[in-house]
Coordinates of C-alpha atoms and ligand atoms in Angstrom, one line a residue:
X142 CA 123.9 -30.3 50.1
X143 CA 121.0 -28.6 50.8
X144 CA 118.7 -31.1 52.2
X145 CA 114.4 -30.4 51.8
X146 CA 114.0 -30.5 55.8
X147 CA 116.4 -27.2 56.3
X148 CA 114.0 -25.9 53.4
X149 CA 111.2 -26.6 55.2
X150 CA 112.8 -25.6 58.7
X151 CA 113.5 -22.2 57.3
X152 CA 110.0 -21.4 56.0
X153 CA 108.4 -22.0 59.1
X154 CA 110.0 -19.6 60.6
X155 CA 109.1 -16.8 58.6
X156 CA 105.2 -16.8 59.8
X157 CA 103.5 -15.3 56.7
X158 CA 101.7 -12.0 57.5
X159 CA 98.0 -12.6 58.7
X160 CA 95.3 -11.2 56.2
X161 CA 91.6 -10.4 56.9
X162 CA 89.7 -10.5 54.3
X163 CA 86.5 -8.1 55.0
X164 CA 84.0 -5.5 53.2
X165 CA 84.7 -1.9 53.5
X166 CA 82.2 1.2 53.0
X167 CA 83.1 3.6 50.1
X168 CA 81.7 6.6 48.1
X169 CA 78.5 5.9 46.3
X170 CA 77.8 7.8 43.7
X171 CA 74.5 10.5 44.4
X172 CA 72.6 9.2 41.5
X173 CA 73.0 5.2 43.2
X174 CA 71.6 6.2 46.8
X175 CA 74.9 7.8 48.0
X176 CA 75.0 11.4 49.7
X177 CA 77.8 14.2 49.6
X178 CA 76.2 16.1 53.2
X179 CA 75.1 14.7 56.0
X180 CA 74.1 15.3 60.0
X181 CA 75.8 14.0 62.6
X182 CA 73.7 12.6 65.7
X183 CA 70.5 11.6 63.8
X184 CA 69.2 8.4 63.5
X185 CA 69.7 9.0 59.7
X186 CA 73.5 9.2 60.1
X187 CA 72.7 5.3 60.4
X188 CA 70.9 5.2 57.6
X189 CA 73.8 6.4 55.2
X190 CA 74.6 3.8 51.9
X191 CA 78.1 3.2 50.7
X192 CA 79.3 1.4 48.2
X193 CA 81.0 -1.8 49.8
X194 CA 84.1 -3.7 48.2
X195 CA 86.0 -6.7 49.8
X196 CA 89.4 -6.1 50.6
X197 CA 92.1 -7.7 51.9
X198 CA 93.4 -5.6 55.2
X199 CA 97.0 -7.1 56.5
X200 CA 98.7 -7.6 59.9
X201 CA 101.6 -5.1 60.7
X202 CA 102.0 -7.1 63.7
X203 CA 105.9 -8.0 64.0
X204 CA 106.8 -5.2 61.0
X205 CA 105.3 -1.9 63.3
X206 CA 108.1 -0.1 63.1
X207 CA 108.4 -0.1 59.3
X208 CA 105.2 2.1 58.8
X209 CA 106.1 6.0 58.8
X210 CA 103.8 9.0 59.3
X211 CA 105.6 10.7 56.2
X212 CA 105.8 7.8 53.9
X213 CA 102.8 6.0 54.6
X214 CA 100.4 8.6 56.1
X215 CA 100.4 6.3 59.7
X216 CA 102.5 5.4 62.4
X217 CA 102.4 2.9 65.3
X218 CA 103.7 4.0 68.5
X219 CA 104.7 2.3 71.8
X220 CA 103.3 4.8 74.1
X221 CA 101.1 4.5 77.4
X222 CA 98.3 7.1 79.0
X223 CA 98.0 8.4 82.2
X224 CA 94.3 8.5 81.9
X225 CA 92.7 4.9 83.0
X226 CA 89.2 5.4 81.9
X227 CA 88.6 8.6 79.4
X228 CA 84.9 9.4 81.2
X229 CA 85.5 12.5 81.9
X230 CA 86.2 15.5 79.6
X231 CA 88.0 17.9 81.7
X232 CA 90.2 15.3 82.7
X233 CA 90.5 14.1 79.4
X234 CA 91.9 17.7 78.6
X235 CA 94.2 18.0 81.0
X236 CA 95.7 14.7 81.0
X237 CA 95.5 13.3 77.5
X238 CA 95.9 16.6 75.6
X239 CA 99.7 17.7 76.7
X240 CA 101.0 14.2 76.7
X241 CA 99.4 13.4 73.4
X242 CA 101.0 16.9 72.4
X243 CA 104.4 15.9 73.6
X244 CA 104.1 12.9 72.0
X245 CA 103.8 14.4 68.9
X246 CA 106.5 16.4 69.0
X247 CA 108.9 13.5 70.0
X248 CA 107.7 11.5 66.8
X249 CA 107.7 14.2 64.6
X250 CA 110.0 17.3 65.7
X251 CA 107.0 19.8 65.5
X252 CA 107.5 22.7 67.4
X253 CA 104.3 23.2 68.2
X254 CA 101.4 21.1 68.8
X255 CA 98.0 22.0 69.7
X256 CA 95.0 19.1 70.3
X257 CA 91.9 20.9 69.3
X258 CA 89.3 17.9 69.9
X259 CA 88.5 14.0 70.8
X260 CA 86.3 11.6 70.5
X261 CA 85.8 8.6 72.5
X262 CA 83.8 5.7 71.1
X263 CA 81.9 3.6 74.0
X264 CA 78.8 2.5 72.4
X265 CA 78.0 -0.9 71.1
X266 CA 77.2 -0.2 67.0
X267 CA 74.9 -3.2 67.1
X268 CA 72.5 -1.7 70.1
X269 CA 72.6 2.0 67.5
X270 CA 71.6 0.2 64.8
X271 CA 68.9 -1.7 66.5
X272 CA 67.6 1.4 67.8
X273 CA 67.4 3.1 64.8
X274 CA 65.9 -0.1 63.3
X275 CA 62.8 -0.7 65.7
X276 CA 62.7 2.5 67.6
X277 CA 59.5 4.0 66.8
X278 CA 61.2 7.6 67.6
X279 CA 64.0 6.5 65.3
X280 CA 61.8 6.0 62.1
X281 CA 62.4 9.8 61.9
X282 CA 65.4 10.3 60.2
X283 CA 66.4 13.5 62.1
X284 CA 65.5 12.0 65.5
X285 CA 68.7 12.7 67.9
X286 CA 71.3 9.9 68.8
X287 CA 74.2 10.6 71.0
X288 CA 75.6 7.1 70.9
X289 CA 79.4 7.1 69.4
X290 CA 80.0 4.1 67.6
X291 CA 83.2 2.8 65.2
X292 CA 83.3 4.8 62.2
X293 CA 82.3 2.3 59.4
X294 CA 83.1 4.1 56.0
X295 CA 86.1 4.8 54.3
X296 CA 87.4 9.2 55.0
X297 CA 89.9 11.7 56.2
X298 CA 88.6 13.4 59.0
X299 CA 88.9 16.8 57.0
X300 CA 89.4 17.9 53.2
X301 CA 92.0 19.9 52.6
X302 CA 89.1 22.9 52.6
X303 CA 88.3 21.6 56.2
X304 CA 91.7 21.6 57.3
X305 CA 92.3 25.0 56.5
X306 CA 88.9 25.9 58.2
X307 CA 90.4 24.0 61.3
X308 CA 92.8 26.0 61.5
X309 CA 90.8 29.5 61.1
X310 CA 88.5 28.3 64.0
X311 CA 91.3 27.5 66.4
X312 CA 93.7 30.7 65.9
X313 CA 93.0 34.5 65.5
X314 CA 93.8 36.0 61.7
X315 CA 96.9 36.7 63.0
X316 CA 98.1 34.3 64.5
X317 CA 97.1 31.7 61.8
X318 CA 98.4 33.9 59.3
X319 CA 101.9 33.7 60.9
X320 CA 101.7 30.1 61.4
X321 CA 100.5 29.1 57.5
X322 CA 103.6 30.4 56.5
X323 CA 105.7 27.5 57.6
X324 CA 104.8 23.7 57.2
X325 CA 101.5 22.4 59.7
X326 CA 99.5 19.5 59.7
X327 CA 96.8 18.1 61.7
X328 CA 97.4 14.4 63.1
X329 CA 94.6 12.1 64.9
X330 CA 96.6 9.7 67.8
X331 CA 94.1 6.7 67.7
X332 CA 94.3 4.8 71.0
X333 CA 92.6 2.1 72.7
X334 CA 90.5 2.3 75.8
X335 CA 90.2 -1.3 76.7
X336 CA 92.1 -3.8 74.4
X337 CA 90.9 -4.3 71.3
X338 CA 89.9 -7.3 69.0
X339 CA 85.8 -6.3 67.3
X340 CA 86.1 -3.4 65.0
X341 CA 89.2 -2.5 64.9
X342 CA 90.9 0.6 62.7
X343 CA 92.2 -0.4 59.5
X344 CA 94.5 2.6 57.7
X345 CA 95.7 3.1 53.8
X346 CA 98.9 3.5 52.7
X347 CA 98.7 7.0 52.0
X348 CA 100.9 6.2 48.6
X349 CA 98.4 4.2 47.4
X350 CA 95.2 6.4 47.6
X351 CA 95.0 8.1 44.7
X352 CA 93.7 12.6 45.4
X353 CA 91.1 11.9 42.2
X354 CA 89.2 9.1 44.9
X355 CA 88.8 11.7 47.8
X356 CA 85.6 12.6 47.7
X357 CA 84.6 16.0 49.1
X358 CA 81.6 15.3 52.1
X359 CA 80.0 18.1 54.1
X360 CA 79.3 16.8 57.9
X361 CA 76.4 18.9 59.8
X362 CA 77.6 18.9 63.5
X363 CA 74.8 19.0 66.0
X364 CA 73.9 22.0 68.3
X365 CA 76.6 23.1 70.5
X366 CA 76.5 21.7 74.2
X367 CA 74.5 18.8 72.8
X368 CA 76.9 15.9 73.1
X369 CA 80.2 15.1 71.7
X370 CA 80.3 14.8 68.2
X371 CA 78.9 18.9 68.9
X372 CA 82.7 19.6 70.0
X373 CA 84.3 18.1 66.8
X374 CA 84.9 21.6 65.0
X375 CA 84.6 25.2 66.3
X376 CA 81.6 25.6 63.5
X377 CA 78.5 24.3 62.4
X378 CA 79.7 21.6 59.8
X379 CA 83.3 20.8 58.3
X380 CA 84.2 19.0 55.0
X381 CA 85.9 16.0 55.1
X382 CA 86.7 13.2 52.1
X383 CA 85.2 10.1 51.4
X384 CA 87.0 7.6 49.5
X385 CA 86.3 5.9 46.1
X386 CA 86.9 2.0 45.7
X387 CA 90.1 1.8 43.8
X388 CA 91.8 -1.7 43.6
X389 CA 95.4 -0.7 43.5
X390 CA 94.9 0.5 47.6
X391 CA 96.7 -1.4 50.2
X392 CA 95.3 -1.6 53.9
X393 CA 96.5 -2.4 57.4
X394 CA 95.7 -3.0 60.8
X395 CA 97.3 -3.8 64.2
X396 CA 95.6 -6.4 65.6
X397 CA 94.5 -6.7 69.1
X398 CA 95.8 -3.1 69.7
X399 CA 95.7 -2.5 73.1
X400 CA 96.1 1.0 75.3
X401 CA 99.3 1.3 76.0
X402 CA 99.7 1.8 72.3
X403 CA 98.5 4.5 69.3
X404 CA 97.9 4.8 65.6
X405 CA 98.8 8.6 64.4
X406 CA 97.2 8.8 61.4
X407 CA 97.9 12.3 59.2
X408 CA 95.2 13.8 58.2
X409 CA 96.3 16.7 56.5
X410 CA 100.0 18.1 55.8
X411 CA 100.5 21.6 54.0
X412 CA 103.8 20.2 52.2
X413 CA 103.1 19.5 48.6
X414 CA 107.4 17.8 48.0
X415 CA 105.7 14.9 46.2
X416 CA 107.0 12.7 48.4
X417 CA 105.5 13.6 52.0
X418 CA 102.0 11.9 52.7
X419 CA 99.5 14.5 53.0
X420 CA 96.6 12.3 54.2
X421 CA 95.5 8.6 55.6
X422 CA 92.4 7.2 54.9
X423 CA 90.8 4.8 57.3
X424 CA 87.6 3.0 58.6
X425 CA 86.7 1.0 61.4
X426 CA 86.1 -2.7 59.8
X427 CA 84.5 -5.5 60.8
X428 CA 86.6 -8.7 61.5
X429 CA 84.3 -11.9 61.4
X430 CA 86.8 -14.3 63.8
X431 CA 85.9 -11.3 66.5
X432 CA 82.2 -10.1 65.9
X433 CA 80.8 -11.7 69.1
X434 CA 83.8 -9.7 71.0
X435 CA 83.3 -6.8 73.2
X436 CA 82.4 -3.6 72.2
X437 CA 85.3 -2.1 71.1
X438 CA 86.6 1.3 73.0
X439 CA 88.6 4.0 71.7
X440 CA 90.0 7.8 71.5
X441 CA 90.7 9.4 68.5
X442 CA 92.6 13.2 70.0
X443 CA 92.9 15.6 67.1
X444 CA 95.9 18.3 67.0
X445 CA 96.7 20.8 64.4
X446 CA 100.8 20.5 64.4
X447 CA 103.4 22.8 63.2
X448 CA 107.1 22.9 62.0
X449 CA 107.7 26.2 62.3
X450 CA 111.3 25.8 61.2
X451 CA 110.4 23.6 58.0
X452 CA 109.2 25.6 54.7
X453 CA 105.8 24.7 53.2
Ligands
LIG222 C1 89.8 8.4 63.7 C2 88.6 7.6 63.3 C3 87.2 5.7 63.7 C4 86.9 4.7 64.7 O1 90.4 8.1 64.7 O2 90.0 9.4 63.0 O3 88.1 7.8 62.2 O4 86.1 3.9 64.5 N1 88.3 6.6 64.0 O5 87.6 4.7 65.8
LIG223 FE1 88.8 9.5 61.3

């Protein structure tokens, strides 16, 4: 006989997955406030509206291992850094971009991986926000921020247009020619800095973003030389996609990531099987049990990635 206490006994064990329940930034419509362009590094960057939805964003903590780059756009990796602090760019390039490349390969079988950008993200959003809030300088809307913040709205870090424009800026005609005739991607290895509990990344399953919700967005990049966000793409702007609220999406998070761990989210893959996911969205989100945490500290390294024995 099956007594209630082994019932009970058994359902304890399986803890039920943890849930945040939060608001998240998506498209807004032109004609309601919302924007399709905009400029990075200006206090008006701040200024942006979206159009926020709750959402429920779930724990993959205990069940890492059953997220997939090429099934759900996102994959969580055990994997630690030689780099301690990420302050300084050179080293940052030296160090971070061939093991992140060889990481890449090791996950994916590329054959070929080359890291074209980061971004770290030091700066406390509240202290930004504030600034652009009471700073009398900052009431201009093109007055120059360099401070690097979580990313608060709901994109792809390139449109399929961008993507292709990545690749243009990073490889000669020929070259890029050659390499477009075999399958490439470009993938962002998300990592911690410090470990992280405010703000952390939440990511879509790519299966459940629908292509008629990416928004096309034009991002203006600040003047070469002028900070970071100057170094993101080899031009003067790049499109990426917004998203549009949809309420069939599902989203995840790992919490309390820490930095001897990554998130490889895809951004964009040039195989159309109907099966492989071609993009991730994700947003940085705010998680009310750890608002009064540390800023939270991060790299994002971006790499254009290539099968060069796989067909498109
Ligand atoms: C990324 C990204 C946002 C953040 O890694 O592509 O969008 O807040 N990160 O770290
Ligand atoms: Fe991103």
């Amino acid at each position: 006989m099956v007594t209630s206490s082994t019932t009970i006994t058994l359902t304890a064990e399986v803890p039920k997955p943890k849930v945040v329940s939060t608001s998240l930034n998506y498209y807004l419509d032109p004609s309601k406030g919302g924007h399709t362009s905009y400029q990075i590094g200006v206090s008006d960057y701040y200024r942006r509206k979206f159009d926020p939805h709750t959402v429920e964003i779930q724990d993959i903590r205990g069940q890492e291992d059953q997220f997939k780059l090429d099934l759900h756009g996102f994959q969580h990796v055990k994997h630690a850094s030689a780099e301690k602090d990420f302050n300084d760019k050179d080293e940052i390039k030296g160090t971070v971009y061939p093991e992140t490349a060889q990481l890449i390969k090791n996950v994916t079988g590329a054959t070929r991986v080359h890291v074209f950008s980061h971004i770290t993200r030091k700066d406390s959003r509240e202290e930004a926000e504030r600034s652009v809030r009471e700073d009398a300088a900052m009431q201009d809307g093109n007055a120059p921020t360099t401070k690097v913040v979580p990313a608060r709205f709901i994109h792809v870090d390139f449109s399929e247009t961008g993507s292709e424009q990545i690749l243009r800026d990073n490889f000669d005609h020929e070259e890029g020619e050659k390499l477009t005739k075999t399958r490439w991607a470009i993938i962002n290895v998300w990592r911690p800095i410090k470990p992280v509990s405010k703000d952390p990344l939440a990511i879509c399953d790519a299966r459940t973003a629908r292509d008629e919700d990416l928004m096309p967005v034009v991002s203006y990049l600040p003047p070469k030389g002028s900070g970071q966000y100057a170094d993101v793409s080899g031009g003067e702007h790049f499109e990426l996609y917004y998203k549009r609220f949809c309420p069939d999406e599902q989203w995840y998070f790992a919490d309390r990531m820490e930095p001897k761990e990554v998130l490889m989210i895809k951004i964009y893959d040039s195989l159309r099987d109907g099966k492989t996911a071609r993009r991730c969205p994700h947003t940085a989100f705010t998680n009310a049990s750890t608002e009064a945490d540390a800023t939270r500290e991060s790299i994002e390294v971006r790499c254009l990635v290539f099968f060069e024995d796989q067909k498109m």
